[in-house]
């Protein structure tokens, strides 16, 4: 959480200064300071420790797994479940699946109380409202005196037991000086119940202004029905809130539950939690890879769609990295565990989603400001309503005054205001994660939809970041397949990345690669060996020429052209003649051009900033339709360009995957990292694209706009509801219509307002990312190349 030193509670202990979010946390710390300073991990108090020097503007504290927080007030953190001291809402788990059981317990408890309260309330409602039912004469069955006592007896457990937590939360709101929805509910329900109870026990103390037809009006049915309606609202809200964490639950459900550890040739099944770094684990076909590590023996194909979104399995051999929760398909292999617990890729994704769901968007400040003044204003309006109706209302004036004042208290709902933003953020972040877009904080969601300029790196962002054979030019009379076959046979003995590109090209054509003998390698030149009794050379032109083989003149020009096209040329020779050349390049991702076209369609200018040579950058820029290309850049140059764009008024997003991109990612309004990139780039970015696909930027922009639209809808619902509901509850329509708003109707409306905000936020779960271009087409700046030395 963040504790501001300007407003935080503070004290000194053992020469250090500590800052607290509330007075209760401060007192808790003062009572047992050593228990918190000695063991931070098990501290249930929120504080920041500083030195003797002046504190900085804010201090960051990260919540630990197993802790609980409030969706409306993420700065509130507790080691145990309970109620938020600020708004009274039930706290939710920060991370982990312990919260699911607690959520179900909360739902079960609310459901039990709701049904009991409903059963007890129905007869109270029937007795009180009997006059509104034609043909129903309650007084012929039960005397008025007896019915009063029946109402009292049935209403008391409804208000005191089933609705008791309303009053506890209301009292805590006063004690903590954070007036909230439960302040108003407890005052409203409590006033109706206490007023009616006194009227039953001491009816003679009331003056005539409280009487109608000689009787003091009772409002047991209002207290009971309002309690039932609020319980229903809390139940629906709890069920809805439990759905906001389904994205995290789904992610956590991907993890394997056990693994087979190999020790001295013996296998033992162990729980995931018992795996230690360095353990050797066996993974069989069809099993989930238990943890992050690398293969030590064997090979297989692994379905990594959980991480990359790509349905095609990835071939894995010795020393290749494997990721926990991905699925092994065809082979059996041994792996060594390298990352466990919170360090695994899956755990980091879960943590990132959870952190983002708790973060606050800048637009939340509007709701926070209003909510801060809301309850005191409602209390004032209630008092004014009571006085005005008591003085100017028709007989029985005081009865009308009490009913309308209670209605004002009940109908007001600051909870709807507080829920408007965080509910949309929680659902939106979860929905983004399901689409392969990991959002680090809510501010990124709010800003992403405003982006008008995208600065992108080339290698690994626009391109695959993996070399592949893109051109095969055989010499006259040479079969292309034969040339590739002998080259792949020889390259199988090489560890060079270009060798893998040649082998992959042969595999793509389903070539049966023969074995090579007499393999020899010349560093920086090439390799040679024997395939099917013939000597084969594969490497640079100089390597072939130095071996005494003549270079055909007709191949020199296409080789030169391919080099101008930023491709590496590999020559292949057999015995005393050249078979041909292979052009190897880092291909542009198949989705890059389409993604850039779609970005142009929504008015986003795309600028490439790369450290690669101008020829490569220019070729990629023209192929993808990028607006501007800056090549030969250092990391400092990239930052300068981002700063210049920001200074010109552009809203800049930066995307990249390398260490050299990290500074520019941090400088941009929104940093977007490729999930296939380095850890430093991912840590520097506000958004991570798991699939490493530029279309993820479109998804991020789409989702940003959808979430912000949803938030504005929620804020409108909350503001409009209270703007209309409170005056109606106060009786402003009575002179025109002759009708007043019943406290029961006010209670139903209050509950409906909170539920409507949550239900509207949950619509984001079903939001589909459109593959069509967004918005109307807009002209982008003409393509140009700007080479920066």
Coordinates of C-alpha atoms in Angstrom, one line a residue, residues 217-761:
X217 CA -47.8 4.6 13.7
X218 CA -45.4 1.6 13.7
X219 CA -42.7 1.0 11.2
X220 CA -41.6 -2.5 12.1
X221 CA -42.4 -3.6 8.6
X222 CA -40.1 -0.9 7.2
X223 CA -37.2 -1.9 9.4
X224 CA -37.7 -5.6 8.6
X225 CA -38.2 -5.2 4.9
X226 CA -35.3 -2.8 4.5
X227 CA -33.1 -5.3 6.4
X228 CA -34.2 -8.1 4.0
X229 CA -33.6 -5.9 1.0
X230 CA -30.1 -4.8 2.1
X231 CA -29.3 -8.5 2.9
X232 CA -30.4 -9.4 -0.6
X233 CA -28.3 -6.6 -2.0
X234 CA -25.3 -7.8 0.1
X235 CA -25.8 -11.4 -1.1
X236 CA -26.1 -10.4 -4.7
X237 CA -23.1 -8.2 -4.3
X238 CA -21.0 -10.9 -2.7
X239 CA -21.9 -13.4 -5.5
X240 CA -21.0 -10.8 -8.1
X241 CA -17.7 -9.8 -6.4
X242 CA -16.7 -13.5 -6.2
X243 CA -16.9 -13.6 -10.0
X244 CA -14.4 -10.7 -10.4
X245 CA -11.6 -13.0 -9.2
X246 CA -12.4 -15.8 -11.6
X247 CA -9.5 -14.7 -13.9
X248 CA -7.0 -15.3 -11.1
X249 CA -8.7 -18.6 -10.1
X250 CA -8.5 -19.8 -13.7
X251 CA -4.8 -18.9 -13.9
X252 CA -4.0 -20.6 -10.7
X253 CA -6.0 -23.7 -11.8
X254 CA -3.5 -24.2 -14.6
X255 CA -0.7 -25.1 -12.3
X256 CA 0.2 -28.8 -11.8
X257 CA -0.6 -30.3 -8.4
X258 CA 2.3 -32.8 -8.2
X259 CA 5.5 -33.9 -9.8
X260 CA 7.8 -36.9 -10.1
X261 CA 11.2 -36.3 -8.5
X262 CA 14.1 -38.5 -9.6
X263 CA 16.7 -39.3 -6.9
X264 CA 19.4 -41.9 -7.5
X265 CA 17.3 -43.4 -10.3
X266 CA 14.2 -43.7 -8.1
X267 CA 11.0 -41.7 -8.8
X268 CA 8.8 -40.3 -6.1
X269 CA 5.6 -38.3 -6.5
X270 CA 5.7 -35.1 -4.5
X271 CA 3.5 -32.0 -4.1
X272 CA 4.5 -28.9 -6.1
X273 CA 5.2 -27.1 -2.9
X274 CA 7.9 -29.7 -2.0
X275 CA 10.0 -29.1 -5.2
X276 CA 13.4 -27.4 -4.5
X277 CA 15.6 -25.6 -7.0
X278 CA 17.9 -28.1 -8.6
X279 CA 15.6 -31.1 -8.3
X280 CA 15.5 -33.4 -11.3
X281 CA 11.9 -34.1 -12.4
X282 CA 10.4 -36.5 -14.9
X283 CA 7.7 -35.3 -17.2
X284 CA 5.6 -37.9 -19.2
X285 CA 3.5 -37.4 -22.2
X286 CA 0.2 -35.6 -21.5
X287 CA 1.4 -34.2 -18.1
X288 CA 1.7 -30.6 -17.1
X289 CA 5.2 -29.4 -16.7
X290 CA 5.4 -28.9 -12.9
X291 CA 7.7 -25.9 -12.6
X292 CA 10.0 -23.6 -14.6
X293 CA 13.3 -25.1 -15.6
X294 CA 15.3 -26.6 -18.4
X295 CA 15.5 -30.1 -20.0
X296 CA 18.5 -32.2 -19.0
X297 CA 17.6 -35.4 -20.9
X298 CA 15.2 -36.3 -23.7
X299 CA 13.1 -34.3 -26.0
X300 CA 9.4 -33.5 -26.7
X301 CA 6.9 -31.1 -28.1
X302 CA 5.3 -28.8 -25.6
X303 CA 2.0 -27.0 -25.8
X304 CA 2.8 -23.5 -24.6
X305 CA -0.5 -21.9 -25.7
X306 CA -1.3 -21.1 -22.0
X307 CA 1.6 -18.6 -22.2
X308 CA 2.0 -17.7 -25.8
X309 CA -1.5 -18.3 -27.2
X310 CA 0.0 -20.1 -30.1
X311 CA -1.7 -23.5 -30.8
X312 CA 1.3 -25.1 -32.5
X313 CA 3.4 -27.2 -30.1
X314 CA 7.1 -26.1 -29.6
X315 CA 9.9 -28.6 -30.1
X316 CA 12.0 -28.9 -27.0
X317 CA 15.4 -30.7 -26.6
X318 CA 18.3 -30.7 -24.1
X319 CA 19.0 -27.4 -22.4
X320 CA 15.8 -25.8 -23.7
X321 CA 13.8 -23.9 -21.2
X322 CA 10.3 -25.2 -20.2
X323 CA 7.6 -23.3 -18.3
X324 CA 5.5 -24.6 -15.5
X325 CA 1.8 -25.3 -16.3
X326 CA 2.5 -25.8 -20.0
X327 CA 1.6 -29.3 -21.3
X328 CA 4.1 -31.9 -22.5
X329 CA 2.8 -33.8 -25.5
X330 CA 4.7 -36.5 -27.2
X331 CA 8.0 -37.3 -25.4
X332 CA 9.3 -38.1 -22.0
X333 CA 12.1 -36.0 -20.6
X334 CA 14.0 -35.1 -17.4
X335 CA 14.1 -31.4 -16.3
X336 CA 15.9 -29.5 -13.6
X337 CA 13.8 -27.1 -11.5
X338 CA 15.1 -23.5 -11.7
X339 CA 12.3 -21.3 -10.4
X340 CA 9.8 -22.2 -7.7
X341 CA 7.1 -20.5 -5.8
X342 CA 6.5 -16.8 -6.6
X343 CA 9.4 -16.8 -9.1
X344 CA 7.7 -18.9 -11.7
X345 CA 6.2 -17.3 -14.8
X346 CA 2.6 -18.4 -13.8
X347 CA 3.0 -17.0 -10.3
X348 CA 4.3 -13.7 -11.7
X349 CA 1.3 -13.5 -14.0
X350 CA -1.1 -14.1 -11.1
X351 CA 0.7 -11.5 -9.0
X352 CA 0.7 -8.9 -11.8
X353 CA -3.1 -9.4 -12.4
X354 CA -3.8 -9.2 -8.6
X355 CA -1.7 -6.0 -8.2
X356 CA -3.4 -4.4 -11.2
X357 CA -6.9 -5.3 -9.9
X358 CA -6.1 -3.5 -6.6
X359 CA -4.6 -0.4 -8.2
X360 CA -6.6 2.8 -8.6
X361 CA -7.2 4.7 -11.8
X362 CA -6.9 8.5 -11.8
X363 CA -10.6 8.8 -12.5
X364 CA -11.2 7.2 -9.1
X365 CA -10.3 10.5 -7.5
X366 CA -13.6 12.0 -8.7
X367 CA -15.6 9.3 -6.9
X368 CA -13.3 9.5 -3.9
X369 CA -13.8 13.3 -3.6
X370 CA -17.6 13.1 -3.9
X371 CA -17.8 10.1 -1.5
X372 CA -15.8 12.0 1.1
X373 CA -18.5 14.6 1.4
X374 CA -21.5 12.4 0.6
X375 CA -22.5 10.9 3.9
X376 CA -22.3 14.2 5.9
X377 CA -24.4 15.9 3.3
X378 CA -27.0 13.1 3.4
X379 CA -27.1 13.3 7.2
X380 CA -27.7 17.1 6.9
X381 CA -30.4 16.5 4.2
X382 CA -32.1 14.0 6.5
X383 CA -32.1 16.4 9.5
X384 CA -33.4 19.2 7.3
X385 CA -36.2 16.9 6.0
X386 CA -37.1 15.9 9.5
X387 CA -37.4 19.6 10.6
X388 CA -39.2 20.8 7.5
X389 CA -41.9 18.1 7.6
X390 CA -42.3 18.4 11.4
X391 CA -42.9 22.2 11.0
X392 CA -44.8 22.4 7.7
X393 CA -46.1 18.9 7.1
X394 CA -49.7 17.8 7.3
X395 CA -51.0 15.8 10.3
X396 CA -49.5 13.7 11.7
X397 CA -46.5 15.9 11.0
X398 CA -44.0 14.1 13.1
X399 CA -44.9 10.7 11.6
X400 CA -44.4 12.1 8.1
X401 CA -41.1 13.7 9.3
X402 CA -39.7 10.5 10.7
X403 CA -40.7 8.4 7.6
X404 CA -39.2 10.9 5.1
X405 CA -36.0 11.4 7.2
X406 CA -35.5 7.6 7.3
X407 CA -36.2 7.3 3.6
X408 CA -33.4 9.8 2.9
X409 CA -31.0 7.9 5.0
X410 CA -31.9 4.6 3.4
X411 CA -32.0 5.5 -0.3
X412 CA -28.6 7.2 -0.3
X413 CA -25.9 4.9 -1.4
X414 CA -22.2 6.0 -1.3
X415 CA -21.3 2.4 -1.9
X416 CA -22.4 2.6 -5.6
X417 CA -20.1 5.6 -6.0
X418 CA -17.2 3.8 -4.4
X419 CA -17.7 0.6 -6.4
X420 CA -18.0 2.3 -9.8
X421 CA -14.3 2.4 -10.7
X422 CA -12.7 -0.6 -8.8
X423 CA -15.3 -3.1 -10.0
X424 CA -14.7 -2.2 -13.6
X425 CA -10.9 -2.3 -13.1
X426 CA -11.0 -5.7 -11.4
X427 CA -13.2 -7.2 -14.1
X428 CA -11.3 -5.5 -17.0
X429 CA -7.9 -6.5 -15.8
X430 CA -9.1 -10.1 -15.5
X431 CA -10.6 -10.0 -18.9
X432 CA -7.3 -8.6 -20.3
X433 CA -5.3 -11.4 -18.7
X434 CA -7.6 -14.0 -20.4
X435 CA -6.7 -12.3 -23.7
X436 CA -3.0 -12.3 -23.1
X437 CA -2.7 -8.7 -22.0
X438 CA -1.2 -8.3 -18.6
X439 CA -1.8 -4.9 -17.0
X440 CA 0.4 -3.7 -14.2
X441 CA -1.8 -0.9 -12.9
X442 CA -5.1 0.8 -13.5
X443 CA -3.5 4.0 -14.7
X444 CA -2.2 2.1 -17.7
X445 CA -5.8 1.1 -18.6
X446 CA -7.0 4.6 -18.4
X447 CA -4.1 6.0 -20.5
X448 CA -4.0 3.2 -23.1
X449 CA -7.2 4.3 -24.8
X450 CA -5.8 7.8 -25.3
X451 CA -2.6 6.7 -27.1
X452 CA -2.1 8.4 -30.5
X453 CA 1.6 7.5 -31.1
X454 CA 3.2 4.1 -30.8
X455 CA 7.0 3.9 -30.7
X456 CA 8.1 0.3 -31.4
X457 CA 11.4 -1.6 -31.5
X458 CA 12.1 -3.9 -34.4
X459 CA 13.8 -7.2 -33.4
X460 CA 11.4 -9.4 -31.5
X461 CA 8.6 -6.9 -31.6
X462 CA 7.9 -6.4 -35.3
X463 CA 10.0 -9.4 -36.2
X464 CA 10.1 -12.9 -34.8
X465 CA 13.5 -12.6 -33.2
X466 CA 14.3 -16.0 -34.6
X467 CA 16.4 -16.4 -37.8
X468 CA 14.8 -18.5 -40.6
X469 CA 15.6 -19.4 -44.2
X470 CA 13.6 -17.1 -46.4
X471 CA 15.4 -17.6 -49.7
X472 CA 16.8 -20.7 -51.5
X473 CA 18.6 -20.0 -54.8
X474 CA 20.2 -23.2 -56.3
X475 CA 22.8 -23.2 -59.0
X476 CA 21.9 -24.2 -62.5
X477 CA 20.9 -27.9 -62.7
X478 CA 20.8 -28.2 -58.8
X479 CA 17.7 -29.5 -57.1
X480 CA 16.7 -27.1 -54.3
X481 CA 15.6 -29.9 -52.0
X482 CA 19.0 -31.6 -52.4
X483 CA 20.8 -28.4 -51.6
X484 CA 18.7 -28.0 -48.4
X485 CA 19.1 -31.6 -47.5
X486 CA 22.9 -31.8 -47.4
X487 CA 23.1 -28.4 -45.7
X488 CA 20.7 -29.5 -42.9
X489 CA 22.6 -32.8 -42.6
X490 CA 25.8 -30.9 -41.9
X491 CA 24.3 -28.2 -39.8
X492 CA 22.9 -30.7 -37.3
X493 CA 26.4 -30.8 -35.8
X494 CA 26.5 -27.1 -35.3
X495 CA 25.3 -25.0 -32.3
X496 CA 25.1 -21.8 -34.4
X497 CA 21.6 -20.1 -34.5
X498 CA 21.8 -20.0 -38.3
X499 CA 22.3 -23.7 -38.3
X500 CA 19.0 -24.1 -36.5
X501 CA 17.3 -22.0 -39.1
X502 CA 18.6 -24.4 -41.9
X503 CA 17.4 -27.5 -40.0
X504 CA 14.0 -25.9 -39.3
X505 CA 13.6 -25.1 -43.0
X506 CA 14.3 -28.8 -43.9
X507 CA 11.9 -30.0 -41.3
X508 CA 9.2 -27.6 -42.6
X509 CA 9.5 -29.4 -45.9
X510 CA 9.4 -32.8 -44.2
X511 CA 12.9 -33.7 -45.5
X512 CA 14.4 -36.8 -44.2
X513 CA 17.8 -35.5 -43.0
X514 CA 20.7 -37.9 -43.5
X515 CA 23.6 -38.3 -41.1
X516 CA 26.9 -36.5 -41.6
X517 CA 30.4 -37.8 -40.8
X518 CA 33.8 -36.1 -40.4
X519 CA 32.2 -32.9 -39.1
X520 CA 34.6 -30.0 -38.8
X521 CA 33.9 -26.3 -37.9
X522 CA 35.8 -23.2 -38.6
X523 CA 34.8 -20.4 -36.3
X524 CA 33.4 -17.4 -38.2
X525 CA 33.6 -19.3 -41.5
X526 CA 31.5 -22.4 -41.8
X527 CA 31.4 -26.1 -41.4
X528 CA 32.4 -29.1 -43.5
X529 CA 31.8 -32.9 -43.5
X530 CA 30.8 -35.9 -45.5
X531 CA 27.2 -36.7 -46.5
X532 CA 26.4 -39.8 -48.5
X533 CA 30.1 -40.0 -49.5
X534 CA 30.4 -36.5 -50.7
X535 CA 32.2 -33.6 -49.1
X536 CA 29.9 -30.7 -48.2
X537 CA 30.8 -27.1 -47.3
X538 CA 28.3 -24.7 -45.7
X539 CA 29.3 -21.2 -44.7
X540 CA 30.4 -17.8 -45.9
X541 CA 31.5 -17.0 -49.4
X542 CA 35.1 -16.6 -48.3
X543 CA 35.0 -20.0 -46.5
X544 CA 33.9 -21.7 -49.8
X545 CA 36.4 -19.8 -51.9
X546 CA 39.3 -20.6 -49.5
X547 CA 38.4 -24.3 -49.9
X548 CA 39.3 -24.0 -53.6
X549 CA 35.8 -24.0 -54.9
X550 CA 35.0 -21.5 -57.7
X551 CA 32.2 -19.0 -56.9
X552 CA 29.7 -18.8 -59.9
X553 CA 29.4 -15.2 -61.1
X554 CA 25.7 -15.5 -61.7
X555 CA 25.1 -16.1 -58.0
X556 CA 27.0 -13.1 -56.8
X557 CA 24.3 -10.6 -57.8
X558 CA 21.4 -12.3 -56.1
X559 CA 23.6 -12.8 -53.0
X560 CA 24.3 -9.0 -53.1
X561 CA 20.7 -8.2 -53.5
X562 CA 19.7 -10.4 -50.6
X563 CA 22.4 -8.7 -48.4
X564 CA 20.9 -5.3 -49.3
X565 CA 17.6 -6.8 -48.1
X566 CA 19.3 -7.3 -44.7
X567 CA 19.7 -11.1 -45.1
X568 CA 22.6 -13.3 -44.1
X569 CA 23.9 -15.4 -47.0
X570 CA 24.9 -19.0 -46.5
X571 CA 26.7 -20.8 -49.3
X572 CA 26.4 -24.5 -49.9
X573 CA 29.0 -26.5 -51.9
X574 CA 29.4 -30.2 -52.7
X575 CA 32.8 -31.6 -53.6
X576 CA 34.1 -29.1 -56.1
X577 CA 31.0 -27.1 -57.0
X578 CA 28.6 -24.6 -55.5
X579 CA 25.1 -25.9 -55.0
X580 CA 23.6 -22.6 -54.3
X581 CA 22.8 -20.0 -51.6
X582 CA 20.4 -19.7 -48.7
X583 CA 19.1 -16.3 -47.5
X584 CA 18.5 -16.2 -43.8
X585 CA 16.6 -13.4 -42.1
X586 CA 14.6 -12.6 -39.0
X587 CA 11.2 -12.5 -40.6
X588 CA 8.5 -10.0 -39.9
X589 CA 5.7 -11.4 -37.7
X590 CA 2.7 -12.3 -39.8
X591 CA 0.6 -10.1 -37.6
X592 CA 2.7 -7.0 -37.7
X593 CA 1.4 -5.4 -40.9
X594 CA -2.2 -6.1 -40.1
X595 CA -1.8 -4.7 -36.6
X596 CA -0.1 -1.5 -37.9
X597 CA -2.8 -1.1 -40.5
X598 CA -5.4 -1.4 -37.7
X599 CA -3.5 1.1 -35.5
X600 CA -3.5 3.6 -38.4
X601 CA -7.3 3.1 -38.8
X602 CA -7.8 4.4 -35.3
X603 CA -5.4 7.3 -35.8
X604 CA -2.3 5.9 -34.1
X605 CA 1.0 6.9 -35.7
X606 CA 3.6 4.2 -35.6
X607 CA 7.3 5.0 -35.3
X608 CA 10.1 2.4 -35.4
X609 CA 13.2 3.0 -33.2
X610 CA 15.8 0.4 -33.6
X611 CA 19.5 -0.1 -33.1
X612 CA 19.8 -2.2 -36.2
X613 CA 21.4 -1.1 -39.5
X614 CA 19.4 1.3 -41.8
X615 CA 19.0 -1.3 -44.6
X616 CA 17.2 -3.7 -42.3
X617 CA 15.1 -1.0 -40.7
X618 CA 14.1 0.5 -44.0
X619 CA 13.1 -2.8 -45.4
X620 CA 10.9 -3.7 -42.4
X621 CA 9.4 -0.2 -42.3
X622 CA 8.3 -0.4 -45.9
X623 CA 7.0 -3.9 -45.5
X624 CA 4.9 -3.1 -42.5
X625 CA 3.7 0.4 -43.5
X626 CA 5.3 2.2 -40.5
X627 CA 5.0 6.0 -40.6
X628 CA 8.6 6.8 -39.5
X629 CA 11.8 4.8 -39.1
X630 CA 14.7 5.8 -36.9
X631 CA 17.7 3.4 -37.1
X632 CA 21.1 3.0 -35.5
X633 CA 19.8 4.2 -32.1
X634 CA 21.3 3.8 -28.7
X635 CA 19.0 3.4 -25.6
X636 CA 19.6 7.1 -24.9
X637 CA 18.5 8.0 -28.4
X638 CA 15.2 6.1 -27.9
X639 CA 14.5 8.0 -24.7
X640 CA 15.2 11.3 -26.5
X641 CA 12.7 10.5 -29.2
X642 CA 10.0 9.5 -26.7
X643 CA 10.6 12.7 -24.7
X644 CA 10.4 14.8 -27.8
X645 CA 7.1 13.2 -28.8
X646 CA 5.7 13.8 -25.3
X647 CA 6.9 17.4 -25.4
X648 CA 5.0 17.8 -28.7
X649 CA 1.7 16.8 -26.9
X650 CA 1.6 13.2 -28.1
X651 CA 0.3 10.4 -25.9
X652 CA 3.1 7.9 -26.4
X653 CA 3.1 4.1 -26.0
X654 CA 6.4 2.4 -26.3
X655 CA 6.8 -1.3 -27.1
X656 CA 9.8 -3.5 -27.0
X657 CA 11.4 -6.7 -25.7
X658 CA 15.0 -6.0 -24.9
X659 CA 17.1 -4.6 -22.1
X660 CA 17.9 -1.6 -24.4
X661 CA 14.2 -0.9 -24.6
X662 CA 13.6 -0.7 -20.8
X663 CA 14.5 3.0 -20.4
X664 CA 12.2 4.1 -23.2
X665 CA 9.4 1.8 -21.9
X666 CA 9.6 3.5 -18.5
X667 CA 9.7 7.0 -20.1
X668 CA 6.6 6.6 -22.3
X669 CA 3.1 7.3 -21.1
X670 CA 2.4 3.6 -21.5
X671 CA 5.2 1.0 -21.7
X672 CA 4.2 -2.2 -23.5
X673 CA 6.6 -5.2 -23.2
X674 CA 6.5 -8.4 -25.2
X675 CA 6.1 -11.3 -22.9
X676 CA 8.7 -13.1 -25.0
X677 CA 11.2 -10.5 -24.0
X678 CA 13.6 -9.9 -21.1
X679 CA 12.6 -9.6 -17.5
X680 CA 14.0 -6.0 -17.4
X681 CA 11.7 -4.9 -20.2
X682 CA 8.7 -6.5 -18.6
X683 CA 9.4 -4.9 -15.3
X684 CA 9.8 -1.5 -16.9
X685 CA 6.5 -1.7 -18.8
X686 CA 2.9 -1.1 -17.6
X687 CA 1.5 -3.6 -19.9
X688 CA 2.9 -7.0 -21.0
X689 CA 1.7 -8.8 -24.1
X690 CA 2.0 -12.5 -23.3
X691 CA 1.8 -13.6 -26.9
X692 CA 4.4 -11.0 -28.1
X693 CA 2.0 -9.9 -30.8
X694 CA 1.4 -6.3 -31.8
X695 CA -2.3 -7.1 -32.1
X696 CA -2.2 -7.2 -28.3
X697 CA -1.8 -3.4 -28.4
X698 CA -5.1 -3.2 -30.3
X699 CA -6.6 -5.4 -27.6
X700 CA -5.2 -3.1 -24.9
X701 CA -6.6 0.0 -26.5
X702 CA -9.9 -1.7 -27.1
X703 CA -10.1 -2.9 -23.5
X704 CA -9.1 0.5 -22.2
X705 CA -11.9 2.2 -24.1
X706 CA -14.4 -0.5 -23.0
X707 CA -13.3 -0.2 -19.3
X708 CA -13.4 3.6 -19.3
X709 CA -16.8 3.6 -20.9
X710 CA -18.0 1.1 -18.3
X711 CA -16.6 3.3 -15.5
X712 CA -18.3 6.4 -16.8
X713 CA -21.6 4.4 -17.1
X714 CA -21.2 3.3 -13.4
X715 CA -20.4 6.8 -12.2
X716 CA -23.4 8.1 -14.1
X717 CA -25.6 5.5 -12.6
X718 CA -24.4 6.3 -9.1
X719 CA -24.5 10.1 -9.5
X720 CA -27.8 10.2 -11.3
X721 CA -29.4 7.7 -8.9
X722 CA -28.5 9.8 -5.8
X723 CA -29.3 13.1 -7.5
X724 CA -32.8 11.9 -8.2
X725 CA -33.4 9.5 -5.3
X726 CA -32.5 11.7 -2.4
X727 CA -34.9 14.6 -3.3
X728 CA -37.7 12.1 -4.0
X729 CA -37.1 10.5 -0.6
X730 CA -37.2 13.9 1.0
X731 CA -40.7 14.4 -0.4
X732 CA -40.2 17.1 -3.0
X733 CA -42.8 15.4 -5.2
X734 CA -45.5 15.3 -2.5
X735 CA -47.0 18.7 -3.4
X736 CA -47.5 17.6 -7.0
X737 CA -48.4 13.9 -6.6
X738 CA -49.6 13.6 -3.0
X739 CA -47.3 10.5 -2.7
X740 CA -44.3 9.8 -0.6
X741 CA -41.5 7.3 -1.1
X742 CA -41.8 4.4 1.3
X743 CA -38.7 3.5 3.3
X744 CA -39.1 0.0 2.0
X745 CA -39.0 1.2 -1.6
X746 CA -36.0 3.4 -0.7
X747 CA -34.2 0.3 0.7
X748 CA -34.9 -1.7 -2.5
X749 CA -33.6 1.2 -4.6
X750 CA -30.5 1.5 -2.5
X751 CA -29.6 -2.2 -2.9
X752 CA -30.4 -2.1 -6.6
X753 CA -28.0 0.8 -7.2
X754 CA -25.0 -1.1 -5.8
X755 CA -26.0 -4.3 -7.6
X756 CA -26.5 -2.5 -10.9
X757 CA -23.0 -1.0 -10.8
X758 CA -21.5 -4.5 -10.2
X759 CA -23.6 -6.2 -12.8
X760 CA -22.7 -3.5 -15.3
X761 CA -19.0 -4.0 -14.5

